[in-house]
Short mmCIF file of N, CA and C in Angstrom, two decimals:
data_model
loop_
_atom_site.label_atom_id
_atom_site.label_comp_id
_atom_site.label_asym_id
_atom_site.label_seq_id
_atom_site.Cartn_x
_atom_site.Cartn_y
_atom_site.Cartn_z
N HIS A 1 -25.31 40.70 109.14
CA HIS A 1 -24.43 40.32 108.04
C HIS A 1 -24.80 41.14 106.82
N PRO A 2 -23.89 41.94 106.27
CA PRO A 2 -24.21 42.73 105.08
C PRO A 2 -24.07 41.87 103.81
N PHE A 3 -25.11 41.87 103.02
CA PHE A 3 -25.11 41.15 101.75
C PHE A 3 -25.63 42.08 100.67
N SER A 4 -25.27 41.80 99.43
CA SER A 4 -25.79 42.56 98.30
C SER A 4 -26.93 41.80 97.66
N PHE A 5 -27.92 42.54 97.21
CA PHE A 5 -29.02 41.92 96.48
C PHE A 5 -28.50 41.41 95.14
N SER A 6 -29.00 40.26 94.72
CA SER A 6 -28.73 39.79 93.36
C SER A 6 -30.02 39.74 92.56
N SER A 7 -31.15 39.94 93.22
CA SER A 7 -32.44 39.92 92.53
C SER A 7 -32.70 41.24 91.82
N SER A 8 -33.65 41.19 90.90
CA SER A 8 -34.07 42.39 90.19
C SER A 8 -34.75 43.35 91.15
N GLY A 9 -34.51 44.63 90.97
CA GLY A 9 -35.20 45.65 91.74
C GLY A 9 -36.68 45.71 91.41
N GLU A 10 -37.08 45.06 90.33
CA GLU A 10 -38.47 45.03 89.91
C GLU A 10 -39.20 43.79 90.42
N ALA A 11 -38.50 42.87 91.09
CA ALA A 11 -39.10 41.63 91.59
C ALA A 11 -39.98 41.96 92.79
N ASP A 12 -41.27 41.82 92.65
CA ASP A 12 -42.22 42.17 93.69
C ASP A 12 -42.31 41.04 94.71
N GLY A 13 -42.00 41.35 95.96
CA GLY A 13 -42.15 40.38 97.04
C GLY A 13 -41.05 39.34 97.10
N THR A 14 -40.01 39.48 96.30
CA THR A 14 -38.92 38.50 96.28
C THR A 14 -37.59 39.22 96.47
N VAL A 15 -36.77 38.67 97.33
CA VAL A 15 -35.42 39.19 97.54
C VAL A 15 -34.47 38.02 97.40
N GLU A 16 -33.44 38.20 96.58
CA GLU A 16 -32.41 37.18 96.44
C GLU A 16 -31.06 37.80 96.76
N VAL A 17 -30.23 37.02 97.44
CA VAL A 17 -28.84 37.40 97.66
C VAL A 17 -27.99 36.23 97.25
N SER A 18 -26.80 36.53 96.79
CA SER A 18 -25.82 35.49 96.47
C SER A 18 -24.72 35.61 97.51
N ILE A 19 -24.43 34.51 98.19
CA ILE A 19 -23.52 34.56 99.33
C ILE A 19 -22.34 33.64 99.09
N LYS A 20 -21.14 34.17 99.24
CA LYS A 20 -19.93 33.37 99.15
C LYS A 20 -19.58 32.88 100.55
N ALA A 21 -19.33 31.59 100.68
CA ALA A 21 -18.99 31.00 101.97
C ALA A 21 -17.59 31.42 102.38
N LEU A 22 -17.51 32.27 103.42
CA LEU A 22 -16.23 32.78 103.89
C LEU A 22 -16.03 32.64 105.39
N GLY A 23 -17.05 32.21 106.11
CA GLY A 23 -16.93 32.12 107.56
C GLY A 23 -18.04 31.28 108.15
N ASP A 24 -18.15 31.30 109.48
CA ASP A 24 -19.12 30.44 110.17
C ASP A 24 -20.55 30.63 109.65
N PHE A 25 -21.03 31.87 109.61
CA PHE A 25 -22.41 32.09 109.18
C PHE A 25 -22.59 31.79 107.70
N THR A 26 -21.71 32.31 106.86
CA THR A 26 -21.88 32.12 105.42
C THR A 26 -21.67 30.66 105.00
N GLU A 27 -20.93 29.89 105.78
CA GLU A 27 -20.75 28.47 105.49
C GLU A 27 -22.05 27.69 105.71
N THR A 28 -22.91 28.17 106.63
CA THR A 28 -24.11 27.41 106.99
C THR A 28 -25.41 28.01 106.45
N VAL A 29 -25.40 29.25 106.00
CA VAL A 29 -26.65 29.91 105.60
C VAL A 29 -27.35 29.17 104.45
N GLY A 30 -26.58 28.54 103.57
CA GLY A 30 -27.18 27.79 102.47
C GLY A 30 -28.00 26.59 102.92
N GLY A 31 -27.80 26.15 104.14
CA GLY A 31 -28.54 25.01 104.67
C GLY A 31 -29.83 25.38 105.37
N LEU A 32 -30.17 26.66 105.43
CA LEU A 32 -31.42 27.06 106.06
C LEU A 32 -32.60 26.48 105.27
N GLU A 33 -33.63 26.09 106.00
CA GLU A 33 -34.80 25.52 105.35
C GLU A 33 -35.67 26.62 104.75
N VAL A 34 -36.33 26.28 103.65
CA VAL A 34 -37.29 27.21 103.05
C VAL A 34 -38.34 27.52 104.09
N GLY A 35 -38.68 28.78 104.23
CA GLY A 35 -39.68 29.21 105.20
C GLY A 35 -39.08 29.71 106.50
N THR A 36 -37.76 29.58 106.66
CA THR A 36 -37.10 30.12 107.86
C THR A 36 -37.25 31.63 107.87
N ARG A 37 -37.65 32.18 108.99
CA ARG A 37 -37.86 33.63 109.10
C ARG A 37 -36.51 34.34 109.07
N ALA A 38 -36.44 35.39 108.27
CA ALA A 38 -35.25 36.21 108.18
C ALA A 38 -35.66 37.67 108.32
N TYR A 39 -34.83 38.45 108.96
CA TYR A 39 -35.09 39.87 109.11
C TYR A 39 -34.14 40.63 108.20
N ILE A 40 -34.72 41.48 107.37
CA ILE A 40 -33.94 42.21 106.37
C ILE A 40 -34.10 43.70 106.61
N ASP A 41 -32.99 44.40 106.55
CA ASP A 41 -32.99 45.84 106.73
C ASP A 41 -32.20 46.43 105.57
N GLY A 42 -32.78 47.34 104.87
CA GLY A 42 -32.04 47.98 103.78
C GLY A 42 -32.88 48.04 102.53
N PRO A 43 -32.34 48.34 101.42
CA PRO A 43 -30.92 48.51 101.13
C PRO A 43 -30.37 49.83 101.67
N HIS A 44 -29.06 49.83 101.89
CA HIS A 44 -28.40 51.00 102.46
C HIS A 44 -27.36 51.61 101.53
N GLY A 45 -26.98 50.92 100.48
CA GLY A 45 -25.90 51.39 99.63
C GLY A 45 -26.36 52.35 98.55
N VAL A 46 -25.40 52.78 97.74
CA VAL A 46 -25.67 53.68 96.63
C VAL A 46 -25.14 53.08 95.33
N PHE A 47 -24.95 51.77 95.31
CA PHE A 47 -24.43 51.09 94.13
C PHE A 47 -25.61 50.74 93.22
N SER A 48 -26.20 51.77 92.64
CA SER A 48 -27.40 51.60 91.82
C SER A 48 -27.39 52.58 90.66
N PRO A 49 -27.60 52.08 89.44
CA PRO A 49 -27.69 52.99 88.29
C PRO A 49 -28.86 53.96 88.39
N ASP A 50 -29.85 53.65 89.21
CA ASP A 50 -31.00 54.54 89.35
C ASP A 50 -30.60 55.90 89.94
N LEU A 51 -29.46 55.96 90.58
CA LEU A 51 -29.02 57.20 91.20
C LEU A 51 -28.17 58.08 90.29
N TYR A 52 -27.85 57.56 89.10
CA TYR A 52 -26.92 58.27 88.22
C TYR A 52 -27.42 58.22 86.78
N GLU A 53 -27.52 59.35 86.14
CA GLU A 53 -27.90 59.40 84.73
C GLU A 53 -26.77 58.84 83.88
N GLY A 54 -27.11 58.05 82.91
CA GLY A 54 -26.08 57.52 82.03
C GLY A 54 -26.62 57.13 80.68
N ALA A 55 -25.86 57.46 79.64
CA ALA A 55 -26.23 57.05 78.28
C ALA A 55 -25.93 55.58 78.08
N GLY A 56 -25.08 55.03 78.95
CA GLY A 56 -24.70 53.63 78.90
C GLY A 56 -23.99 53.28 80.18
N PHE A 57 -23.68 51.99 80.32
CA PHE A 57 -23.10 51.51 81.57
C PHE A 57 -21.99 50.51 81.30
N CYS A 58 -20.94 50.60 82.10
CA CYS A 58 -19.88 49.61 82.13
C CYS A 58 -19.93 48.97 83.50
N LEU A 59 -20.12 47.66 83.53
CA LEU A 59 -20.16 46.92 84.79
C LEU A 59 -18.93 46.01 84.84
N ILE A 60 -18.20 46.06 85.93
CA ILE A 60 -16.99 45.26 86.08
C ILE A 60 -17.13 44.43 87.35
N ALA A 61 -17.10 43.11 87.19
CA ALA A 61 -17.30 42.20 88.32
C ALA A 61 -16.18 41.18 88.40
N GLY A 62 -15.68 41.00 89.60
CA GLY A 62 -14.70 39.96 89.86
C GLY A 62 -15.19 39.10 91.01
N GLY A 63 -15.21 37.80 90.84
CA GLY A 63 -15.62 36.88 91.90
C GLY A 63 -17.02 37.17 92.39
N VAL A 64 -17.18 37.32 93.71
CA VAL A 64 -18.49 37.54 94.31
C VAL A 64 -19.08 38.90 93.90
N GLY A 65 -18.28 39.74 93.26
CA GLY A 65 -18.78 41.01 92.73
C GLY A 65 -19.85 40.83 91.67
N ILE A 66 -20.05 39.61 91.23
CA ILE A 66 -21.12 39.33 90.26
C ILE A 66 -22.49 39.55 90.90
N THR A 67 -22.57 39.50 92.23
CA THR A 67 -23.86 39.62 92.92
C THR A 67 -24.59 40.92 92.60
N PRO A 68 -24.04 42.09 92.92
CA PRO A 68 -24.77 43.32 92.58
C PRO A 68 -24.84 43.55 91.08
N THR A 69 -23.88 43.04 90.34
CA THR A 69 -23.92 43.17 88.88
C THR A 69 -25.13 42.44 88.32
N MET A 70 -25.41 41.24 88.83
CA MET A 70 -26.59 40.50 88.38
C MET A 70 -27.87 41.25 88.74
N SER A 71 -27.90 41.87 89.90
CA SER A 71 -29.08 42.65 90.28
C SER A 71 -29.33 43.78 89.28
N ILE A 72 -28.27 44.47 88.93
CA ILE A 72 -28.39 45.57 87.97
C ILE A 72 -28.87 45.05 86.63
N LEU A 73 -28.27 43.99 86.12
CA LEU A 73 -28.65 43.44 84.82
C LEU A 73 -30.07 42.89 84.83
N ARG A 74 -30.44 42.18 85.89
CA ARG A 74 -31.82 41.65 85.98
C ARG A 74 -32.84 42.78 86.03
N THR A 75 -32.51 43.85 86.75
CA THR A 75 -33.41 45.01 86.82
C THR A 75 -33.56 45.66 85.45
N PHE A 76 -32.44 45.89 84.77
CA PHE A 76 -32.51 46.46 83.41
C PHE A 76 -33.35 45.59 82.49
N ALA A 77 -33.16 44.28 82.56
CA ALA A 77 -33.92 43.37 81.69
C ALA A 77 -35.41 43.44 82.01
N ASP A 78 -35.77 43.44 83.27
CA ASP A 78 -37.18 43.51 83.65
C ASP A 78 -37.82 44.83 83.23
N ARG A 79 -37.02 45.88 83.14
CA ARG A 79 -37.54 47.19 82.73
C ARG A 79 -37.53 47.38 81.21
N GLY A 80 -36.88 46.47 80.50
CA GLY A 80 -36.76 46.63 79.05
C GLY A 80 -35.82 47.77 78.68
N ASP A 81 -34.83 48.04 79.51
CA ASP A 81 -33.87 49.12 79.28
C ASP A 81 -33.07 48.82 78.00
N THR A 82 -32.95 49.80 77.14
CA THR A 82 -32.26 49.60 75.85
C THR A 82 -30.90 50.30 75.78
N ARG A 83 -30.48 50.94 76.86
CA ARG A 83 -29.18 51.61 76.83
C ARG A 83 -28.06 50.57 76.72
N PRO A 84 -26.96 50.94 76.07
CA PRO A 84 -25.85 49.98 75.92
C PRO A 84 -25.16 49.69 77.25
N ILE A 85 -24.75 48.44 77.38
CA ILE A 85 -24.05 47.97 78.58
C ILE A 85 -22.89 47.10 78.11
N VAL A 86 -21.72 47.31 78.68
CA VAL A 86 -20.62 46.37 78.51
C VAL A 86 -20.31 45.84 79.90
N ALA A 87 -20.39 44.52 80.06
CA ALA A 87 -20.12 43.89 81.35
C ALA A 87 -18.86 43.03 81.24
N PHE A 88 -17.90 43.32 82.10
CA PHE A 88 -16.67 42.54 82.21
C PHE A 88 -16.81 41.66 83.44
N VAL A 89 -16.62 40.36 83.24
CA VAL A 89 -16.76 39.40 84.34
C VAL A 89 -15.48 38.58 84.42
N ALA A 90 -14.75 38.73 85.53
CA ALA A 90 -13.50 38.01 85.73
C ALA A 90 -13.73 36.82 86.65
N SER A 91 -13.26 35.65 86.21
CA SER A 91 -13.36 34.42 87.00
C SER A 91 -12.04 33.68 86.90
N ARG A 92 -11.78 32.86 87.89
CA ARG A 92 -10.55 32.05 87.86
C ARG A 92 -10.64 31.03 86.72
N THR A 93 -11.73 30.25 86.70
CA THR A 93 -11.94 29.23 85.67
C THR A 93 -13.35 29.39 85.11
N TRP A 94 -13.64 28.70 84.01
CA TRP A 94 -14.97 28.75 83.43
C TRP A 94 -15.99 28.14 84.40
N GLU A 95 -15.58 27.12 85.14
CA GLU A 95 -16.46 26.50 86.13
C GLU A 95 -16.78 27.45 87.27
N ASP A 96 -15.87 28.37 87.56
CA ASP A 96 -16.09 29.36 88.62
C ASP A 96 -16.95 30.54 88.17
N ALA A 97 -17.27 30.62 86.90
CA ALA A 97 -18.01 31.77 86.35
C ALA A 97 -19.48 31.66 86.77
N THR A 98 -19.81 32.30 87.88
CA THR A 98 -21.16 32.28 88.44
C THR A 98 -22.15 32.94 87.48
N CYS A 99 -23.31 32.34 87.34
CA CYS A 99 -24.42 32.88 86.54
C CYS A 99 -24.10 32.94 85.05
N ARG A 100 -23.14 32.19 84.57
CA ARG A 100 -22.72 32.33 83.17
C ARG A 100 -23.83 32.02 82.18
N GLU A 101 -24.70 31.05 82.49
CA GLU A 101 -25.80 30.74 81.57
C GLU A 101 -26.81 31.90 81.53
N GLU A 102 -27.15 32.43 82.69
CA GLU A 102 -28.09 33.54 82.72
C GLU A 102 -27.50 34.78 82.06
N LEU A 103 -26.21 35.02 82.27
CA LEU A 103 -25.56 36.15 81.61
C LEU A 103 -25.68 36.01 80.09
N GLY A 104 -25.47 34.81 79.59
CA GLY A 104 -25.61 34.58 78.15
C GLY A 104 -27.02 34.87 77.68
N ALA A 105 -28.02 34.48 78.46
CA ALA A 105 -29.41 34.75 78.10
C ALA A 105 -29.72 36.24 78.14
N LEU A 106 -29.11 36.96 79.08
CA LEU A 106 -29.35 38.40 79.18
C LEU A 106 -28.81 39.16 77.98
N VAL A 107 -27.81 38.61 77.32
CA VAL A 107 -27.29 39.24 76.10
C VAL A 107 -28.43 39.37 75.08
N GLY A 108 -29.33 38.39 75.04
CA GLY A 108 -30.45 38.43 74.12
C GLY A 108 -31.57 39.35 74.55
N ARG A 109 -31.62 39.73 75.82
CA ARG A 109 -32.69 40.58 76.33
C ARG A 109 -32.28 42.05 76.46
N LEU A 110 -30.99 42.31 76.48
CA LEU A 110 -30.47 43.65 76.70
C LEU A 110 -29.54 44.05 75.56
N ASN A 111 -29.22 45.31 75.50
CA ASN A 111 -28.18 45.81 74.59
C ASN A 111 -26.84 45.61 75.31
N LEU A 112 -26.49 44.33 75.52
CA LEU A 112 -25.39 43.94 76.39
C LEU A 112 -24.28 43.26 75.62
N SER A 113 -23.06 43.78 75.81
CA SER A 113 -21.85 43.10 75.36
C SER A 113 -21.22 42.50 76.60
N LEU A 114 -20.97 41.20 76.55
CA LEU A 114 -20.45 40.48 77.70
C LEU A 114 -19.03 40.03 77.43
N VAL A 115 -18.12 40.38 78.34
CA VAL A 115 -16.71 40.03 78.21
C VAL A 115 -16.33 39.17 79.42
N HIS A 116 -16.18 37.87 79.19
CA HIS A 116 -15.66 36.98 80.23
C HIS A 116 -14.15 36.94 80.10
N THR A 117 -13.46 37.00 81.23
CA THR A 117 -12.02 36.79 81.22
C THR A 117 -11.69 35.77 82.30
N LEU A 118 -10.80 34.86 81.95
CA LEU A 118 -10.45 33.76 82.86
C LEU A 118 -8.98 33.82 83.24
N GLY A 119 -8.70 33.56 84.49
CA GLY A 119 -7.33 33.47 84.95
C GLY A 119 -6.66 32.17 84.56
N GLN A 120 -7.47 31.09 84.52
CA GLN A 120 -6.98 29.77 84.13
C GLN A 120 -7.91 29.19 83.08
N PRO A 121 -7.76 29.62 81.84
CA PRO A 121 -8.69 29.20 80.79
C PRO A 121 -8.44 27.75 80.35
N PRO A 122 -9.49 27.09 79.84
CA PRO A 122 -9.29 25.76 79.27
C PRO A 122 -8.54 25.88 77.94
N PRO A 123 -7.98 24.79 77.45
CA PRO A 123 -7.17 24.85 76.21
C PRO A 123 -7.93 25.42 75.01
N ASP A 124 -9.24 25.22 74.94
CA ASP A 124 -10.01 25.67 73.78
C ASP A 124 -10.62 27.06 73.97
N TRP A 125 -10.24 27.78 75.00
CA TRP A 125 -10.80 29.10 75.30
C TRP A 125 -10.34 30.12 74.27
N SER A 126 -11.29 30.88 73.71
CA SER A 126 -10.94 31.90 72.73
C SER A 126 -11.22 33.31 73.23
N GLY A 127 -11.68 33.43 74.48
CA GLY A 127 -11.99 34.74 75.04
C GLY A 127 -10.79 35.39 75.70
N GLU A 128 -11.06 36.41 76.47
CA GLU A 128 -10.02 37.15 77.17
C GLU A 128 -9.39 36.29 78.27
N VAL A 129 -8.12 36.55 78.54
CA VAL A 129 -7.38 35.80 79.55
C VAL A 129 -6.70 36.79 80.48
N GLY A 130 -6.74 36.49 81.77
CA GLY A 130 -6.04 37.30 82.75
C GLY A 130 -6.94 38.34 83.39
N ARG A 131 -6.29 39.27 84.05
CA ARG A 131 -7.02 40.30 84.78
C ARG A 131 -7.53 41.38 83.82
N ILE A 132 -8.63 41.98 84.22
CA ILE A 132 -9.16 43.12 83.47
C ILE A 132 -8.17 44.26 83.67
N ASP A 133 -7.81 44.92 82.59
CA ASP A 133 -6.88 46.04 82.68
C ASP A 133 -7.31 47.12 81.69
N GLU A 134 -6.56 48.19 81.66
CA GLU A 134 -6.89 49.32 80.79
C GLU A 134 -6.96 48.89 79.32
N ALA A 135 -6.02 48.06 78.88
CA ALA A 135 -6.01 47.61 77.48
C ALA A 135 -7.27 46.81 77.15
N MET A 136 -7.70 45.96 78.06
CA MET A 136 -8.92 45.17 77.83
C MET A 136 -10.14 46.08 77.76
N LEU A 137 -10.20 47.05 78.66
CA LEU A 137 -11.31 48.00 78.62
C LEU A 137 -11.33 48.72 77.27
N ARG A 138 -10.18 49.18 76.80
CA ARG A 138 -10.10 49.90 75.52
C ARG A 138 -10.54 49.01 74.35
N ARG A 139 -10.23 47.72 74.42
CA ARG A 139 -10.62 46.80 73.33
C ARG A 139 -12.13 46.64 73.21
N HIS A 140 -12.84 46.77 74.32
CA HIS A 140 -14.25 46.42 74.32
C HIS A 140 -15.22 47.58 74.52
N LEU A 141 -14.75 48.70 75.04
CA LEU A 141 -15.66 49.83 75.25
C LEU A 141 -15.76 50.66 73.97
N PRO A 142 -16.97 51.08 73.61
CA PRO A 142 -17.14 51.87 72.39
C PRO A 142 -16.70 53.32 72.57
N ALA A 143 -16.53 53.99 71.46
CA ALA A 143 -16.22 55.42 71.49
C ALA A 143 -17.33 56.15 72.23
N GLY A 144 -16.96 57.13 73.01
CA GLY A 144 -17.94 57.92 73.76
C GLY A 144 -18.32 57.32 75.11
N SER A 145 -17.77 56.18 75.43
CA SER A 145 -18.18 55.53 76.69
C SER A 145 -17.67 56.27 77.92
N GLN A 146 -16.76 57.23 77.76
CA GLN A 146 -16.33 57.98 78.92
C GLN A 146 -17.47 58.81 79.52
N ARG A 147 -18.60 58.91 78.81
CA ARG A 147 -19.78 59.60 79.34
C ARG A 147 -20.74 58.62 80.03
N TRP A 148 -20.38 57.35 80.06
CA TRP A 148 -21.20 56.33 80.72
C TRP A 148 -20.98 56.38 82.22
N GLN A 149 -21.74 55.54 82.92
CA GLN A 149 -21.52 55.31 84.35
C GLN A 149 -20.80 53.96 84.49
N PHE A 150 -19.83 53.91 85.39
CA PHE A 150 -19.00 52.72 85.59
C PHE A 150 -19.24 52.18 87.01
N PHE A 151 -19.55 50.89 87.10
CA PHE A 151 -19.79 50.23 88.37
C PHE A 151 -18.82 49.08 88.53
N ILE A 152 -18.08 49.06 89.64
CA ILE A 152 -17.04 48.07 89.88
C ILE A 152 -17.32 47.36 91.20
N CYS A 153 -17.25 46.02 91.19
CA CYS A 153 -17.38 45.27 92.42
C CYS A 153 -16.54 44.01 92.32
N GLY A 154 -15.71 43.78 93.33
CA GLY A 154 -14.85 42.61 93.35
C GLY A 154 -13.82 42.75 94.45
N PRO A 155 -12.77 41.96 94.39
CA PRO A 155 -11.71 42.07 95.39
C PRO A 155 -11.08 43.46 95.37
N ASN A 156 -10.69 43.93 96.54
CA ASN A 156 -10.13 45.29 96.64
C ASN A 156 -8.97 45.57 95.68
N PRO A 157 -7.99 44.66 95.51
CA PRO A 157 -6.91 44.97 94.56
C PRO A 157 -7.43 45.17 93.13
N MET A 158 -8.42 44.37 92.73
CA MET A 158 -9.00 44.53 91.40
C MET A 158 -9.70 45.88 91.28
N MET A 159 -10.44 46.24 92.32
CA MET A 159 -11.18 47.50 92.28
C MET A 159 -10.24 48.69 92.22
N ASP A 160 -9.16 48.64 93.00
CA ASP A 160 -8.17 49.73 92.96
C ASP A 160 -7.59 49.86 91.55
N ALA A 161 -7.22 48.73 90.95
CA ALA A 161 -6.66 48.74 89.60
C ALA A 161 -7.68 49.26 88.59
N MET A 162 -8.94 48.89 88.74
CA MET A 162 -9.97 49.33 87.81
C MET A 162 -10.24 50.83 87.93
N GLU A 163 -10.23 51.34 89.15
CA GLU A 163 -10.42 52.78 89.31
C GLU A 163 -9.33 53.54 88.55
N ASP A 164 -8.08 53.09 88.69
CA ASP A 164 -6.96 53.74 87.98
C ASP A 164 -7.11 53.59 86.47
N ALA A 165 -7.48 52.39 86.00
CA ALA A 165 -7.62 52.14 84.57
C ALA A 165 -8.75 52.99 83.96
N ILE A 166 -9.86 53.09 84.67
CA ILE A 166 -10.99 53.87 84.17
C ILE A 166 -10.65 55.35 84.11
N LEU A 167 -9.98 55.84 85.12
CA LEU A 167 -9.57 57.25 85.10
C LEU A 167 -8.60 57.51 83.95
N ALA A 168 -7.78 56.52 83.61
CA ALA A 168 -6.86 56.67 82.47
C ALA A 168 -7.62 56.75 81.15
N LEU A 169 -8.87 56.30 81.13
CA LEU A 169 -9.72 56.41 79.93
C LEU A 169 -10.40 57.78 79.85
N GLU A 170 -10.04 58.67 80.77
CA GLU A 170 -10.60 60.03 80.85
C GLU A 170 -12.07 60.04 81.25
N VAL A 171 -12.43 59.10 82.12
CA VAL A 171 -13.76 59.07 82.72
C VAL A 171 -13.70 59.93 83.98
N ALA A 172 -14.68 60.79 84.16
CA ALA A 172 -14.73 61.64 85.35
C ALA A 172 -14.90 60.77 86.60
N PRO A 173 -14.20 61.08 87.67
CA PRO A 173 -14.34 60.30 88.91
C PRO A 173 -15.79 60.19 89.40
N SER A 174 -16.60 61.19 89.12
CA SER A 174 -18.01 61.16 89.56
C SER A 174 -18.82 60.09 88.82
N ARG A 175 -18.26 59.50 87.78
CA ARG A 175 -18.94 58.46 87.01
C ARG A 175 -18.47 57.05 87.39
N VAL A 176 -17.61 56.97 88.39
CA VAL A 176 -17.06 55.68 88.82
C VAL A 176 -17.62 55.34 90.20
N HIS A 177 -18.28 54.18 90.29
CA HIS A 177 -18.98 53.77 91.52
C HIS A 177 -18.48 52.38 91.92
N THR A 178 -18.25 52.20 93.22
CA THR A 178 -17.73 50.93 93.71
C THR A 178 -18.58 50.41 94.86
N GLU A 179 -18.58 49.09 94.97
CA GLU A 179 -19.13 48.44 96.16
C GLU A 179 -18.04 47.52 96.67
N ARG A 180 -17.54 47.85 97.85
CA ARG A 180 -16.43 47.10 98.44
C ARG A 180 -16.92 46.18 99.52
N PHE A 181 -16.53 44.88 99.39
CA PHE A 181 -16.91 43.89 100.40
C PHE A 181 -15.87 43.79 101.49
N GLY A 182 -14.61 44.07 101.18
CA GLY A 182 -13.54 43.99 102.18
C GLY A 182 -13.38 45.32 102.88
N TRP A 183 -13.40 45.32 104.20
CA TRP A 183 -13.25 46.58 104.93
C TRP A 183 -11.93 46.64 105.61
#
């Protein structure tokens, strides 16, 4: 079963994954007892800022795409990285916003601007509403961010739309990185 790390790359001897229940195995894996032996192979992907030089980073996460995004942010925090980061996190509702408390705490540890957007916001919501799009990116990304590295993870339709939106911002395709869960 392929899963993405959600733990910090600096966490010694600890591996964390965040798993969305989508089938027989993922529905039951949360019930495994502590101490159950697991065999891990990897990592195998290239969805890592360590592989790409960047003056800053734009992270875009939708749904379970928060998993590798949290790994990146936790790693940056553990390293004391001071480069600017803008993270866009799309959730259906505020209750569905995974890791929202930790994300808020990471704003204090990193040079992080956090943009939550909700598909179904509560009546008192003052943040972004709806899907992440080119206009939302333009509202929150600073001048010069086209030289940053962009990491996108979420549902395939969102990722396709984000690739197009980022390219419309005149970001070079070599600076756009994706991790796709749907094959």
